[in-house]
mmCIF file of C-alpha atoms in Angstrom:
data_model
loop_
_atom_site.group_PDB
_atom_site.id
_atom_site.type_symbol
_atom_site.label_atom_id
_atom_site.label_comp_id
_atom_site.label_asym_id
_atom_site.label_seq_id
_atom_site.Cartn_x
_atom_site.Cartn_y
_atom_site.Cartn_z
ATOM 1 C CA UNK A 1 0.052 -0.059 -0.023
ATOM 2 C CA UNK A 2 1.059 3.369 -0.895
ATOM 3 C CA UNK A 3 -0.517 6.920 -0.274
ATOM 4 C CA UNK A 4 -0.681 10.159 -2.183
ATOM 5 C CA UNK A 5 -1.879 13.494 -1.167
ATOM 6 C CA UNK A 6 -4.298 15.359 -3.631
ATOM 7 C CA UNK A 7 -5.375 18.814 -3.362
ATOM 8 C CA UNK A 8 -9.077 19.528 -3.554
ATOM 9 C CA UNK A 9 -8.959 22.959 -5.259
ATOM 10 C CA UNK A 10 -7.278 21.701 -8.396
ATOM 11 C CA UNK A 11 -7.043 18.285 -8.249
ATOM 12 C CA UNK A 12 -3.447 17.965 -8.430
ATOM 13 C CA UNK A 13 -1.109 15.465 -6.433
ATOM 14 C CA UNK A 14 1.752 16.333 -4.102
ATOM 15 C CA UNK A 15 5.280 15.944 -5.537
ATOM 16 C CA UNK A 16 7.285 17.769 -3.022
ATOM 17 C CA UNK A 17 6.396 19.083 0.250
ATOM 18 C CA UNK A 18 9.774 20.973 0.657
ATOM 19 C CA UNK A 19 9.119 22.994 -2.536
ATOM 20 C CA UNK A 20 5.204 22.917 -2.394
ATOM 21 C CA UNK A 21 5.277 21.334 -5.905
ATOM 22 C CA UNK A 22 1.958 19.781 -7.115
ATOM 23 C CA UNK A 23 1.505 17.573 -10.278
ATOM 24 C CA UNK A 24 -1.493 16.700 -12.587
ATOM 25 C CA UNK A 25 -0.487 13.134 -13.121
ATOM 26 C CA UNK A 26 -0.503 10.863 -10.403
ATOM 27 C CA UNK A 27 2.421 8.904 -11.587
ATOM 28 C CA UNK A 28 4.686 11.841 -11.035
ATOM 29 C CA UNK A 29 3.466 12.299 -7.349
ATOM 30 C CA UNK A 30 5.256 11.337 -4.244
ATOM 31 C CA UNK A 31 4.496 7.980 -3.292
ATOM 32 C CA UNK A 32 4.231 7.699 0.516
ATOM 33 C CA UNK A 33 4.111 4.892 3.033
ATOM 34 C CA UNK A 34 1.390 5.360 5.563
ATOM 35 C CA UNK A 35 3.814 6.812 8.152
ATOM 36 C CA UNK A 36 5.439 9.113 5.586
ATOM 37 C CA UNK A 37 2.057 10.522 4.561
ATOM 38 C CA UNK A 38 0.894 11.203 8.164
ATOM 39 C CA UNK A 39 4.183 13.225 8.677
ATOM 40 C CA UNK A 40 3.725 15.014 5.204
ATOM 41 C CA UNK A 41 -0.031 15.877 6.268
ATOM 42 C CA UNK A 42 1.027 17.156 9.531
ATOM 43 C CA UNK A 43 3.461 19.559 7.800
ATOM 44 C CA UNK A 44 0.965 20.428 5.023
ATOM 45 C CA UNK A 45 -1.709 21.492 7.718
ATOM 46 C CA UNK A 46 0.717 24.544 8.425
ATOM 47 C CA UNK A 47 -0.240 25.678 5.048
ATOM 48 C CA UNK A 48 -3.406 24.137 4.108
ATOM 49 C CA UNK A 49 -6.673 23.394 6.135
ATOM 50 C CA UNK A 50 -7.792 19.701 6.501
ATOM 51 C CA UNK A 51 -10.761 20.211 3.869
ATOM 52 C CA UNK A 52 -8.292 21.492 1.282
ATOM 53 C CA UNK A 53 -6.269 18.377 1.303
ATOM 54 C CA UNK A 54 -7.267 14.545 1.134
ATOM 55 C CA UNK A 55 -5.131 11.365 1.061
ATOM 56 C CA UNK A 56 -5.621 8.694 -1.558
ATOM 57 C CA UNK A 57 -4.846 5.127 -1.000
ATOM 58 C CA UNK A 58 -3.276 2.794 -3.626
ATOM 59 C CA UNK A 59 -3.242 -1.063 -2.669
ATOM 60 C CA UNK A 60 -1.531 -1.962 -5.912
ATOM 61 C CA UNK A 61 1.788 -0.523 -5.226
ATOM 62 C CA UNK A 62 3.904 -0.915 -2.169
ATOM 63 C CA UNK A 63 7.101 0.575 -0.476
ATOM 64 C CA UNK A 64 9.469 -0.916 2.067
ATOM 65 C CA UNK A 65 8.335 -0.274 5.657
ATOM 66 C CA UNK A 66 9.979 -1.038 8.924
ATOM 67 C CA UNK A 67 8.661 -3.476 11.496
ATOM 68 C CA UNK A 68 7.543 -0.601 13.626
ATOM 69 C CA UNK A 69 5.183 0.789 10.857
ATOM 70 C CA UNK A 70 4.065 -2.740 10.192
ATOM 71 C CA UNK A 71 3.104 -3.122 13.435
ATOM 72 C CA UNK A 72 1.436 0.370 13.756
ATOM 73 C CA UNK A 73 -0.593 -0.822 10.384
ATOM 74 C CA UNK A 74 -1.756 -4.161 11.915
ATOM 75 C CA UNK A 75 -2.795 -2.327 14.960
ATOM 76 C CA UNK A 76 -5.019 -0.012 12.645
ATOM 77 C CA UNK A 77 -6.839 -2.885 11.462
ATOM 78 C CA UNK A 78 -7.864 -4.427 14.815
ATOM 79 C CA UNK A 79 -11.270 -3.686 16.121
ATOM 80 C CA UNK B 1 -24.527 -51.168 -6.179
ATOM 81 C CA UNK B 2 -25.107 -51.719 -2.480
ATOM 82 C CA UNK B 3 -28.258 -50.598 -0.851
ATOM 83 C CA UNK B 4 -27.212 -47.792 1.671
ATOM 84 C CA UNK B 5 -29.887 -46.903 4.450
ATOM 85 C CA UNK B 6 -30.222 -43.694 6.562
ATOM 86 C CA UNK B 7 -31.875 -44.218 10.079
ATOM 87 C CA UNK B 8 -34.250 -41.224 10.587
ATOM 88 C CA UNK B 9 -33.452 -39.237 13.714
ATOM 89 C CA UNK B 10 -30.062 -40.719 14.233
ATOM 90 C CA UNK B 11 -27.213 -38.128 13.945
ATOM 91 C CA UNK B 12 -23.570 -38.780 12.844
ATOM 92 C CA UNK B 13 -24.357 -41.040 10.069
ATOM 93 C CA UNK B 14 -21.830 -41.174 7.223
ATOM 94 C CA UNK B 15 -22.136 -42.456 3.685
ATOM 95 C CA UNK B 16 -18.690 -43.401 2.039
ATOM 96 C CA UNK B 17 -19.413 -43.121 -1.593
ATOM 97 C CA UNK B 18 -21.481 -41.232 -4.269
ATOM 98 C CA UNK B 19 -25.125 -40.719 -3.730
ATOM 99 C CA UNK B 20 -27.673 -39.987 -6.722
ATOM 100 C CA UNK B 21 -30.744 -38.113 -6.054
ATOM 101 C CA UNK B 22 -33.155 -38.338 -8.921
ATOM 102 C CA UNK B 23 -35.515 -35.876 -7.384
ATOM 103 C CA UNK B 24 -35.077 -32.362 -5.186
ATOM 104 C CA UNK B 25 -33.075 -32.124 -2.218
ATOM 105 C CA UNK B 26 -34.491 -30.069 0.741
ATOM 106 C CA UNK B 27 -32.022 -29.010 3.384
ATOM 107 C CA UNK B 28 -33.714 -27.533 6.646
ATOM 108 C CA UNK B 29 -30.407 -26.960 8.473
ATOM 109 C CA UNK B 30 -26.920 -25.844 7.168
ATOM 110 C CA UNK B 31 -25.160 -27.755 4.355
ATOM 111 C CA UNK B 32 -21.468 -27.457 4.405
ATOM 112 C CA UNK B 33 -18.828 -28.597 2.290
ATOM 113 C CA UNK B 34 -15.288 -29.399 3.511
ATOM 114 C CA UNK B 35 -13.605 -28.461 0.329
ATOM 115 C CA UNK B 36 -15.298 -24.752 -0.066
ATOM 116 C CA UNK B 37 -15.743 -21.994 2.385
ATOM 117 C CA UNK B 38 -18.648 -19.562 1.753
ATOM 118 C CA UNK B 39 -18.828 -16.015 2.995
ATOM 119 C CA UNK B 40 -22.200 -14.063 2.085
ATOM 120 C CA UNK B 41 -22.983 -10.515 3.529
ATOM 121 C CA UNK B 42 -24.839 -7.553 3.006
ATOM 122 C CA UNK B 43 -22.887 -4.397 3.617
ATOM 123 C CA UNK B 44 -24.319 -1.064 4.138
ATOM 124 C CA UNK B 45 -22.446 2.228 4.757
ATOM 125 C CA UNK B 46 -24.832 5.241 3.613
ATOM 126 C CA UNK B 47 -23.186 8.032 5.487
ATOM 127 C CA UNK B 48 -25.668 10.020 7.921
ATOM 128 C CA UNK B 49 -29.197 10.443 6.802
ATOM 129 C CA UNK B 50 -31.674 12.660 8.154
ATOM 130 C CA UNK B 51 -35.339 12.234 7.642
ATOM 131 C CA UNK B 52 -38.925 13.006 8.892
ATOM 132 C CA UNK B 53 -40.824 9.996 7.413
ATOM 133 C CA UNK B 54 -40.063 6.533 6.394
ATOM 134 C CA UNK B 55 -40.164 7.491 2.829
ATOM 135 C CA UNK B 56 -36.845 9.548 3.616
ATOM 136 C CA UNK B 57 -35.241 6.186 4.566
ATOM 137 C CA UNK B 58 -36.020 4.479 1.421
ATOM 138 C CA UNK B 59 -39.137 3.124 3.152
ATOM 139 C CA UNK B 60 -37.653 1.356 5.729
ATOM 140 C CA UNK B 61 -34.873 1.484 8.436
ATOM 141 C CA UNK B 62 -31.727 -0.299 8.199
ATOM 142 C CA UNK B 63 -31.683 -3.099 10.630
ATOM 143 C CA UNK B 64 -28.360 -2.555 12.811
ATOM 144 C CA UNK B 65 -28.052 1.145 12.122
ATOM 145 C CA UNK B 66 -27.974 3.624 15.027
ATOM 146 C CA UNK B 67 -30.504 6.263 14.880
ATOM 147 C CA UNK B 68 -30.989 9.497 17.009
ATOM 148 C CA UNK B 69 -34.444 10.857 17.657
ATOM 149 C CA UNK B 70 -33.218 14.371 16.875
ATOM 150 C CA UNK B 71 -36.797 15.949 17.550
ATOM 151 C CA UNK B 72 -39.564 13.712 18.884
ATOM 152 C CA UNK B 73 -43.343 14.436 17.753
ATOM 153 C CA UNK B 74 -46.067 12.996 19.707
ATOM 154 C CA UNK B 75 -47.633 10.097 18.053
ATOM 155 C CA UNK B 76 -44.819 8.583 16.538
ATOM 156 C CA UNK B 77 -43.745 5.071 17.868
ATOM 157 C CA UNK B 78 -40.387 3.498 17.515
ATOM 158 C CA UNK B 79 -40.990 0.903 20.459
ATOM 159 C CA UNK B 80 -41.270 -2.034 18.180
ATOM 160 C CA UNK B 81 -37.991 -1.505 16.302
ATOM 161 C CA UNK B 82 -35.760 0.237 18.937
ATOM 162 C CA UNK B 83 -33.099 -1.335 20.896
ATOM 163 C CA UNK B 84 -32.317 1.683 23.222
ATOM 164 C CA UNK B 85 -28.676 2.488 23.644
ATOM 165 C CA UNK B 86 -29.122 5.877 25.565
ATOM 166 C CA UNK B 87 -32.234 7.844 26.610
ATOM 167 C CA UNK B 88 -35.782 6.627 26.483
ATOM 168 C CA UNK B 89 -37.993 5.300 23.725
ATOM 169 C CA UNK B 90 -40.051 7.816 21.785
ATOM 170 C CA UNK B 91 -38.298 10.878 23.380
ATOM 171 C CA UNK B 92 -35.922 13.578 21.961
ATOM 172 C CA UNK B 93 -32.383 12.514 22.394
ATOM 173 C CA UNK B 94 -33.152 8.882 22.370
ATOM 174 C CA UNK B 95 -30.466 6.864 20.606
ATOM 175 C CA UNK B 96 -31.253 3.489 19.222
ATOM 176 C CA UNK B 97 -30.225 0.552 17.124
ATOM 177 C CA UNK B 98 -32.890 -0.610 14.648
ATOM 178 C CA UNK B 99 -33.876 -4.221 14.842
ATOM 179 C CA UNK B 100 -36.607 -4.015 12.455
ATOM 180 C CA UNK B 101 -37.514 -1.717 9.254
ATOM 181 C CA UNK B 102 -41.072 -0.404 10.196
ATOM 182 C CA UNK B 103 -41.726 1.514 13.326
ATOM 183 C CA UNK B 104 -45.249 1.041 14.665
ATOM 184 C CA UNK B 105 -46.027 4.702 13.759
ATOM 185 C CA UNK B 106 -43.811 7.202 12.036
ATOM 186 C CA UNK B 107 -46.464 9.475 10.622
ATOM 187 C CA UNK B 108 -46.028 12.593 12.429
ATOM 188 C CA UNK B 109 -42.810 14.010 11.556
ATOM 189 C CA UNK B 110 -40.250 13.116 14.147
ATOM 190 C CA UNK B 111 -36.564 13.949 12.918
ATOM 191 C CA UNK B 112 -34.407 10.684 12.926
ATOM 192 C CA UNK B 113 -30.670 10.992 12.154
ATOM 193 C CA UNK B 114 -28.670 7.971 11.086
ATOM 194 C CA UNK B 115 -25.129 7.188 12.243
ATOM 195 C CA UNK B 116 -24.253 6.229 8.618
ATOM 196 C CA UNK B 117 -21.466 3.882 9.613
ATOM 197 C CA UNK B 118 -20.595 0.396 8.151
ATOM 198 C CA UNK B 119 -23.171 -2.391 8.993
ATOM 199 C CA UNK B 120 -22.433 -5.961 7.976
ATOM 200 C CA UNK B 121 -25.111 -8.501 8.010
ATOM 201 C CA UNK B 122 -23.672 -11.758 7.399
ATOM 202 C CA UNK B 123 -25.932 -14.180 5.719
ATOM 203 C CA UNK B 124 -23.637 -17.344 5.762
ATOM 204 C CA UNK B 125 -20.121 -18.218 6.881
ATOM 205 C CA UNK B 126 -18.251 -21.287 6.396
ATOM 206 C CA UNK B 127 -14.962 -19.860 5.868
ATOM 207 C CA UNK B 128 -13.617 -21.515 8.946
ATOM 208 C CA UNK B 129 -11.980 -18.595 10.534
ATOM 209 C CA UNK B 130 -13.129 -15.322 12.099
ATOM 210 C CA UNK B 131 -13.325 -12.175 10.111
ATOM 211 C CA UNK B 132 -14.440 -8.591 10.212
ATOM 212 C CA UNK B 133 -14.650 -5.595 8.022
ATOM 213 C CA UNK B 134 -12.974 -2.181 8.652
ATOM 214 C CA UNK B 135 -13.931 1.127 6.701
ATOM 215 C CA UNK B 136 -10.842 3.046 5.429
ATOM 216 C CA UNK B 137 -8.428 1.925 8.272
ATOM 217 C CA UNK B 138 -5.614 3.788 6.594
ATOM 218 C CA UNK B 139 -7.282 6.948 5.792
ATOM 219 C CA UNK B 140 -8.374 8.031 2.075
ATOM 220 C CA UNK B 141 -11.877 6.971 1.189
ATOM 221 C CA UNK B 142 -13.997 4.388 -0.576
ATOM 222 C CA UNK B 143 -12.602 0.917 0.349
ATOM 223 C CA UNK B 144 -13.404 -1.369 3.004
ATOM 224 C CA UNK B 145 -11.103 -4.287 4.098
ATOM 225 C CA UNK B 146 -12.131 -7.749 5.520
ATOM 226 C CA UNK B 147 -9.543 -8.878 8.171
ATOM 227 C CA UNK B 148 -9.184 -12.512 9.170
ATOM 228 C CA UNK B 149 -7.813 -13.660 12.771
ATOM 229 C CA UNK B 150 -4.676 -14.928 10.594
ATOM 230 C CA UNK B 151 -4.237 -11.586 9.132
ATOM 231 C CA UNK B 152 -3.873 -9.874 12.518
ATOM 232 C CA UNK B 153 -0.912 -12.338 13.152
ATOM 233 C CA UNK B 154 0.947 -10.935 10.081
ATOM 234 C CA UNK B 155 0.288 -14.056 8.057
ATOM 235 C CA UNK B 156 -0.208 -14.467 4.224
ATOM 236 C CA UNK B 157 -2.204 -16.459 1.599
ATOM 237 C CA UNK B 158 -5.504 -16.463 3.838
ATOM 238 C CA UNK B 159 -7.551 -15.203 0.721
ATOM 239 C CA UNK B 160 -5.160 -16.891 -1.705
ATOM 240 C CA UNK B 161 -5.726 -15.453 -5.330
ATOM 241 C CA UNK B 162 -5.614 -19.073 -6.996
ATOM 242 C CA UNK B 163 -8.387 -20.286 -4.574
ATOM 243 C CA UNK B 164 -10.751 -17.156 -4.139
ATOM 244 C CA UNK B 165 -13.873 -16.338 -5.861
ATOM 245 C CA UNK B 166 -15.234 -13.104 -4.863
ATOM 246 C CA UNK B 167 -18.050 -11.292 -6.324
ATOM 247 C CA UNK B 168 -20.139 -8.139 -5.552
ATOM 248 C CA UNK B 169 -22.677 -5.964 -7.365
ATOM 249 C CA UNK B 170 -23.809 -2.490 -7.292
ATOM 250 C CA UNK B 171 -27.102 -2.058 -5.687
ATOM 251 C CA UNK B 172 -29.302 0.871 -6.276
ATOM 252 C CA UNK B 173 -28.122 3.007 -3.185
ATOM 253 C CA UNK B 174 -30.036 5.273 -1.188
ATOM 254 C CA UNK B 175 -29.439 9.027 -2.032
ATOM 255 C CA UNK B 176 -28.376 10.258 -5.363
ATOM 256 C CA UNK B 177 -24.897 8.856 -6.650
ATOM 257 C CA UNK B 178 -22.876 8.981 -9.817
ATOM 258 C CA UNK B 179 -22.284 5.800 -11.689
ATOM 259 C CA UNK B 180 -20.277 3.612 -9.070
ATOM 260 C CA UNK B 181 -18.003 0.583 -9.785
ATOM 261 C CA UNK B 182 -17.565 -2.013 -7.276
ATOM 262 C CA UNK B 183 -14.534 -4.220 -6.972
ATOM 263 C CA UNK B 184 -13.804 -7.101 -4.404
ATOM 264 C CA UNK B 185 -10.715 -9.002 -4.385
ATOM 265 C CA UNK B 186 -7.845 -10.481 -2.281
ATOM 266 C CA UNK B 187 -4.899 -7.934 -1.947
ATOM 267 C CA UNK B 188 -1.488 -7.945 -0.670
ATOM 268 C CA UNK B 189 -1.036 -5.940 2.324
ATOM 269 C CA UNK B 190 2.362 -6.222 3.944
ATOM 270 C CA UNK B 191 2.108 -9.987 3.091
ATOM 271 C CA UNK B 192 0.653 -11.847 0.221
ATOM 272 C CA UNK B 193 -3.202 -11.966 -0.262
ATOM 273 C CA UNK B 194 -3.968 -11.409 3.327
ATOM 274 C CA UNK B 195 -6.991 -9.177 3.274
ATOM 275 C CA UNK B 196 -9.767 -9.043 1.232
ATOM 276 C CA UNK B 197 -10.709 -5.394 -0.269
ATOM 277 C CA UNK B 198 -13.988 -3.904 -1.317
ATOM 278 C CA UNK B 199 -13.293 -0.793 -3.388
ATOM 279 C CA UNK B 200 -16.094 1.833 -4.442
ATOM 280 C CA UNK B 201 -15.301 3.912 -7.417
ATOM 281 C CA UNK B 202 -17.177 6.798 -8.551
ATOM 282 C CA UNK B 203 -16.891 6.429 -12.452
ATOM 283 C CA UNK B 204 -18.013 10.103 -13.097
ATOM 284 C CA UNK B 205 -15.591 11.884 -10.762
ATOM 285 C CA UNK B 206 -12.816 9.119 -11.084
ATOM 286 C CA UNK B 207 -11.994 8.487 -7.409
ATOM 287 C CA UNK B 208 -12.881 6.520 -4.400
ATOM 288 C CA UNK B 209 -16.003 7.408 -2.487
ATOM 289 C CA UNK B 210 -17.747 6.610 0.946
ATOM 290 C CA UNK B 211 -21.349 6.323 1.496
ATOM 291 C CA UNK B 212 -22.417 4.309 -1.563
ATOM 292 C CA UNK B 213 -23.077 0.678 0.216
ATOM 293 C CA UNK B 214 -26.618 -0.193 0.496
ATOM 294 C CA UNK B 215 -27.216 -3.726 1.269
ATOM 295 C CA UNK B 216 -24.478 -4.558 -1.266
ATOM 296 C CA UNK B 217 -24.054 -8.144 -1.532
ATOM 297 C CA UNK B 218 -20.492 -9.613 -1.093
ATOM 298 C CA UNK B 219 -19.832 -13.266 -1.784
ATOM 299 C CA UNK B 220 -16.464 -14.800 -1.231
ATOM 300 C CA UNK B 221 -15.833 -18.532 -2.123
ATOM 301 C CA UNK B 222 -12.580 -20.193 -0.655
ATOM 302 C CA UNK B 223 -11.379 -23.403 -2.113
ATOM 303 C CA UNK B 224 -9.794 -25.070 1.053
ATOM 304 C CA UNK B 225 -7.189 -27.726 1.414
ATOM 305 C CA UNK B 226 -7.884 -29.369 5.044
ATOM 306 C CA UNK B 227 -5.575 -32.185 4.260
ATOM 307 C CA UNK B 228 -3.384 -32.533 7.461
ATOM 308 C CA UNK B 229 0.341 -31.650 7.558
ATOM 309 C CA UNK B 230 2.557 -32.355 10.307
ATOM 310 C CA UNK B 231 5.159 -29.680 11.335
ATOM 311 C CA UNK B 232 8.287 -30.113 13.433
ATOM 312 C CA UNK B 233 9.112 -27.813 16.398
ATOM 313 C CA UNK B 234 12.032 -27.679 18.919
ATOM 314 C CA UNK B 235 12.069 -26.409 22.304
ATOM 315 C CA UNK B 236 14.706 -23.954 22.824
ATOM 316 C CA UNK B 237 14.411 -23.235 26.479
ATOM 317 C CA UNK B 238 14.684 -25.429 29.434
ATOM 318 C CA UNK B 239 11.987 -26.190 32.060
ATOM 319 C CA UNK B 240 10.248 -24.454 33.740
ATOM 320 C CA UNK B 241 8.978 -22.267 30.945
ATOM 321 C CA UNK B 242 7.679 -19.069 31.598
ATOM 322 C CA UNK B 243 5.971 -16.455 29.181
ATOM 323 C CA UNK B 244 5.610 -19.277 26.543
ATOM 324 C CA UNK B 245 6.461 -18.193 23.102
ATOM 325 C CA UNK B 246 6.354 -19.657 19.600
ATOM 326 C CA UNK B 247 8.522 -18.623 16.562
ATOM 327 C CA UNK B 248 7.456 -19.606 13.107
ATOM 328 C CA UNK B 249 10.235 -20.179 10.329
ATOM 329 C CA UNK B 250 9.862 -20.750 6.510
ATOM 330 C CA UNK B 251 12.854 -22.032 5.220
ATOM 331 C CA UNK B 252 14.774 -20.611 8.147
ATOM 332 C CA UNK B 253 13.312 -17.038 7.785
ATOM 333 C CA UNK B 254 11.384 -15.829 10.913
ATOM 334 C CA UNK B 255 7.620 -15.354 9.680
ATOM 335 C CA UNK B 256 5.941 -14.450 13.154
ATOM 336 C CA UNK B 257 6.379 -15.022 16.591
ATOM 337 C CA UNK B 258 3.676 -15.515 19.074
ATOM 338 C CA UNK B 259 4.005 -14.256 22.711
ATOM 339 C CA UNK B 260 1.740 -15.401 25.535
ATOM 340 C CA UNK B 261 2.075 -14.863 29.436
ATOM 341 C CA UNK B 262 1.531 -18.584 30.092
ATOM 342 C CA UNK B 263 4.050 -19.755 33.024
ATOM 343 C CA UNK B 264 5.122 -22.442 35.038
ATOM 344 C CA UNK B 265 5.385 -25.347 32.530
ATOM 345 C CA UNK B 266 7.415 -28.059 34.100
ATOM 346 C CA UNK B 267 7.608 -30.592 31.573
ATOM 347 C CA UNK B 268 6.582 -31.781 28.100
ATOM 348 C CA UNK B 269 3.334 -32.964 29.191
ATOM 349 C CA UNK B 270 2.371 -29.778 30.525
ATOM 350 C CA UNK B 271 3.771 -28.094 27.374
ATOM 351 C CA UNK B 272 1.639 -30.017 25.170
ATOM 352 C CA UNK B 273 -1.402 -29.138 27.507
ATOM 353 C CA UNK B 274 -0.613 -25.580 27.490
ATOM 354 C CA UNK B 275 -0.375 -25.373 23.589
ATOM 355 C CA UNK B 276 -3.499 -27.259 22.955
ATOM 356 C CA UNK B 277 -5.245 -25.179 25.442
ATOM 357 C CA UNK B 278 -3.988 -21.540 24.670
ATOM 358 C CA UNK B 279 -6.058 -19.843 22.106
ATOM 359 C CA UNK B 280 -3.265 -18.218 20.341
ATOM 360 C CA UNK B 281 -1.588 -21.575 19.805
ATOM 361 C CA UNK B 282 -4.544 -23.926 19.331
ATOM 362 C CA UNK B 283 -6.002 -22.031 16.479
ATOM 363 C CA UNK B 284 -3.319 -23.441 14.349
ATOM 364 C CA UNK B 285 -3.721 -26.910 14.896
ATOM 365 C CA UNK B 286 -2.944 -29.810 17.476
ATOM 366 C CA UNK B 287 0.257 -30.213 19.321
ATOM 367 C CA UNK B 288 1.817 -33.734 20.322
ATOM 368 C CA UNK B 289 5.061 -34.999 21.767
ATOM 369 C CA UNK B 290 7.298 -36.378 19.073
ATOM 370 C CA UNK B 291 9.163 -38.628 21.535
ATOM 371 C CA UNK B 292 12.584 -37.168 20.777
ATOM 372 C CA UNK B 293 12.336 -33.969 22.714
ATOM 373 C CA UNK B 294 10.647 -31.966 20.210
ATOM 374 C CA UNK B 295 7.011 -31.020 19.526
ATOM 375 C CA UNK B 296 4.747 -31.865 16.543
ATOM 376 C CA UNK B 297 2.109 -29.710 15.059
ATOM 377 C CA UNK B 298 -0.631 -31.189 12.804
ATOM 378 C CA UNK B 299 -2.197 -28.509 11.017
ATOM 379 C CA UNK B 300 -4.313 -28.164 7.832
ATOM 380 C CA UNK B 301 -2.275 -27.581 4.510
ATOM 381 C CA UNK B 302 -4.145 -24.283 4.259
ATOM 382 C CA UNK B 303 -2.911 -23.063 7.647
ATOM 383 C CA UNK B 304 0.485 -24.184 6.896
ATOM 384 C CA UNK B 305 0.206 -21.980 3.534
ATOM 385 C CA UNK B 306 -0.630 -19.056 5.679
ATOM 386 C CA UNK B 307 2.908 -19.144 7.222
ATOM 387 C CA UNK B 308 4.918 -20.573 4.452
ATOM 388 C CA UNK B 309 3.681 -21.544 0.916
ATOM 389 C CA UNK B 310 6.095 -23.210 -0.905
ATOM 390 C CA UNK B 311 8.898 -23.953 1.726
ATOM 391 C CA UNK B 312 9.458 -26.031 4.936
ATOM 392 C CA UNK B 313 7.666 -24.621 8.053
ATOM 393 C CA UNK B 314 9.437 -25.287 11.322
ATOM 394 C CA UNK B 315 8.825 -23.723 14.771
ATOM 395 C CA UNK B 316 10.749 -22.793 18.060
ATOM 396 C CA UNK B 317 9.326 -22.940 21.357
ATOM 397 C CA UNK B 318 10.968 -20.733 23.922
ATOM 398 C CA UNK B 319 10.994 -18.949 27.304
ATOM 399 C CA UNK B 320 10.483 -15.239 26.571
#
């Protein structure tokens, strides 16, 4: 699973949080693990409101994650 | 062909061989197959709905849904379908779970607000392991994942793509929606084929959306392989064993480790008893003494494949 961040106003995807670059094509966007996405969202919320951005989940792709993140994700699944 | 007899009202009878029925077969109980596990359920997740008449709720409340009486109007009577969670029946502020679709009287305009969360009505389940659904656990929108107790253990191949036949279909949802596409399939989440995913995709707006399930049928058929496999284990700690733990290895690589707080195991007999009576362990199979200082675990081929599909599975028992 990887995640993207989408800007609602123009339907663009985040490519770089440091340069605040957004792109039209999702294939050019920053592919994040769950933890990376949470950290980036926290940073973006200094500039954008929660209503202005949304995260998108893509189960077809994946990135290597640490054991800690794996456990964090398993915990999210548990009722 | 030999004549076979079934004695009426005697349970536990087995016929070894084929049966030909030239008429109809009526089953009043449940019919199960050892070869195929079936899961059928209706999933509803509408988002919050506010209404003042049954017609606002598609002429029927959703069984299992939580409703709040935002404004009660005298004369309305929800008592026949309300499992009250808080407040009092037929009063403003009452929160209830609907146990039926049609209140005794809902013609006076009381305002009901539904919770709108995910409701799963399981019609049939012979998969052989515990499952549950979770809505968008990782953020985002428009997907629902089915988790099994083996997923929670970090295992794989629970919904093997080569053995899983999953279907769903769009139902006419409550409310106004664009054209919606539904997909249900095994997906690989930190491990191969370990969860089922139901994805709801808005074709017009080209994005996944919430709130578009309304008694949406999901059927999963899982071909099973229940033939027994014996797995060899070693005991790595000396007695007494405390905090009984077990590590599983596929071709020598650690797959997962199960930790418990089971203490004071003094010998191999007590160890076997503890393994066979502790849920975390006995979910996997039956344990026995191999007579040479090791432990044997007899498990189904399916369960073995959750740990190690094409390799050799072993385990180690230790004092954590």
